[in-house]
Amino acid sequence: MIRRRKIRELIVQFLYQWEMNKGASLDNMLMDFWDFSPLDQKDKEAVEQWLKEIAEHKEAIEEKINSYVKNWSLDRLALVDKCILILGIYEILYRKDIPPAVSINESVEIAKKYSTEESGKFVNGILDSVLKDSGRKAWMSCP
């Protein structure tokens, strides 16, 4: 089984490709994605579960991003930063099994790896605001 960091990185990569192919179905994109990102079946199922849940909430998550980005629009964000924010907000709001502090830290580290140092700070600021407004505690998870 792969680590959750790798699952998160794969999800960000998938979201990026999906954003680049607007209108493509999730299932078709997943079939193509696995051709280039082979995983064992259990790991594929974990990634696909997260992606399907993200897809269910994507519109609400994007609205949430828009509400926190000051003097900027979602369309003007760096696409990789948008994808990282989608994942981070999904985890904070919908993955009660993951402490939000972990989600924020992982998102910041992924931003530093795939975007810029400034993106890490930007992602941290947005996700911290989402956490404060969510009512969850940073280190609280609910199994």
Coordinates of C-alpha atoms in Angstrom, one line a residue:
M1 CA 0.0 0.0 0.0
I2 CA 1.3 3.4 -0.9
R3 CA 1.6 6.3 1.5
R4 CA -1.2 8.9 1.7
R5 CA 1.3 11.6 0.4
K6 CA 1.6 9.6 -2.8
I7 CA -2.2 9.3 -3.0
R8 CA -2.5 13.0 -2.6
E9 CA 0.1 13.7 -5.3
L10 CA -1.7 11.4 -7.7
I11 CA -5.0 13.1 -6.9
V12 CA -3.5 16.5 -7.6
Q13 CA -2.0 15.2 -10.9
F14 CA -5.4 13.7 -11.9
L15 CA -7.3 16.9 -11.0
Y16 CA -4.8 18.9 -13.1
Q17 CA -5.4 16.7 -16.1
W18 CA -9.1 16.7 -15.5
E19 CA -9.1 20.6 -15.4
M20 CA -7.1 20.6 -18.7
N21 CA -9.8 18.3 -20.3
K22 CA -13.0 20.2 -19.3
G23 CA -16.0 18.1 -20.0
A24 CA -14.3 14.8 -19.9
S25 CA -16.0 12.2 -17.8
L26 CA -14.4 11.1 -14.5
D27 CA -14.5 7.5 -15.5
N28 CA -12.9 8.0 -18.9
M29 CA -10.2 10.2 -17.4
L30 CA -9.5 7.5 -14.8
M31 CA -9.0 4.8 -17.4
D32 CA -6.5 7.0 -19.2
F33 CA -4.8 8.1 -16.0
W34 CA -4.1 4.5 -14.9
D35 CA -2.3 3.8 -18.1
F36 CA 0.4 6.2 -16.9
S37 CA 0.1 5.8 -13.2
P38 CA 0.0 2.1 -12.5
L39 CA -0.9 1.1 -8.9
D40 CA -2.1 -2.1 -7.3
Q41 CA -5.8 -2.5 -7.1
K42 CA -6.2 -1.5 -3.4
D43 CA -4.3 1.8 -4.0
K44 CA -6.4 2.5 -7.2
E45 CA -9.6 2.0 -5.2
A46 CA -8.4 4.5 -2.5
V47 CA -7.5 7.1 -5.1
E48 CA -10.7 6.6 -7.0
Q49 CA -12.8 6.8 -3.8
W50 CA -11.3 10.2 -3.0
L51 CA -11.7 11.4 -6.5
K52 CA -15.3 10.4 -6.7
E53 CA -16.0 12.2 -3.4
I54 CA -14.1 15.3 -4.7
A55 CA -16.2 15.2 -7.9
E56 CA -19.4 15.2 -5.8
H57 CA -18.3 18.3 -3.9
K58 CA -16.2 20.1 -6.5
E59 CA -18.7 22.9 -7.2
A60 CA -19.0 23.7 -3.5
I61 CA -15.3 23.5 -3.0
E62 CA -14.6 25.9 -5.9
E63 CA -17.2 28.3 -4.5
K64 CA -15.4 28.1 -1.2
I65 CA -12.0 28.9 -2.9
N66 CA -13.6 31.9 -4.6
S67 CA -14.9 33.2 -1.3
Y68 CA -11.4 33.2 0.2
V69 CA -9.4 34.5 -2.7
K70 CA -9.3 38.3 -2.3
N71 CA -9.2 40.5 -5.4
W72 CA -8.6 37.4 -7.5
S73 CA -10.8 34.9 -9.4
L74 CA -10.6 31.1 -9.5
D75 CA -9.8 31.3 -13.2
R76 CA -6.7 33.4 -12.5
L77 CA -5.2 31.0 -10.0
A78 CA -2.3 28.8 -11.0
L79 CA -4.0 25.6 -12.0
V80 CA -1.7 23.4 -9.8
D81 CA -2.5 25.7 -6.8
K82 CA -6.2 25.4 -7.6
C83 CA -6.0 21.6 -7.7
I84 CA -4.0 21.5 -4.4
L85 CA -6.7 23.8 -2.8
I86 CA -9.5 21.5 -4.0
L87 CA -7.8 18.5 -2.4
G88 CA -7.0 20.4 0.8
I89 CA -10.5 21.8 1.2
Y90 CA -12.0 18.4 0.4
E91 CA -10.0 16.9 3.2
I92 CA -10.8 19.6 5.8
L93 CA -14.5 19.6 5.1
Y94 CA -15.3 16.0 4.1
R95 CA -12.6 13.7 5.5
K96 CA -13.3 13.7 9.2
D97 CA -10.9 10.8 9.6
I98 CA -7.9 13.1 8.8
P99 CA -6.9 15.8 11.2
P100 CA -7.1 19.2 9.4
A101 CA -3.5 20.1 10.4
V102 CA -2.3 17.0 8.5
S103 CA -4.3 18.0 5.5
I104 CA -2.9 21.6 5.5
N105 CA 0.7 20.4 6.0
E106 CA 0.4 17.9 3.2
S107 CA -1.1 20.5 0.9
V108 CA 1.6 23.0 1.7
E109 CA 4.3 20.4 1.0
I110 CA 2.8 19.4 -2.3
A111 CA 2.5 23.0 -3.3
K112 CA 6.2 23.5 -2.5
K113 CA 7.1 20.4 -4.6
Y114 CA 4.9 21.1 -7.6
S115 CA 4.5 24.8 -7.6
T116 CA 6.5 27.5 -5.8
E117 CA 7.5 28.4 -2.3
E118 CA 5.1 31.3 -2.4
S119 CA 2.3 28.9 -3.4
G120 CA 3.0 27.0 -0.2
K121 CA 2.3 30.2 1.8
F122 CA -0.8 31.0 -0.3
V123 CA -2.2 27.5 0.1
N124 CA -1.5 27.6 3.9
G125 CA -3.3 30.9 4.2
I126 CA -6.4 29.8 2.3
L127 CA -6.6 26.4 4.0
D128 CA -6.1 27.9 7.5
S129 CA -9.0 30.3 6.8
V130 CA -11.2 27.3 5.7
L131 CA -10.3 25.4 8.8
K132 CA -11.1 28.4 11.1
D133 CA -14.5 28.8 9.5
S134 CA -15.2 25.0 9.5
G135 CA -15.4 24.8 13.3
R136 CA -13.0 21.8 13.3
K137 CA -10.0 21.7 15.6
A138 CA -6.6 21.4 13.8
W139 CA -5.7 18.1 15.4
M140 CA -9.2 16.6 15.8
S141 CA -10.3 13.6 13.7
C142 CA -13.5 11.6 14.0
P143 CA -13.0 7.9 13.1

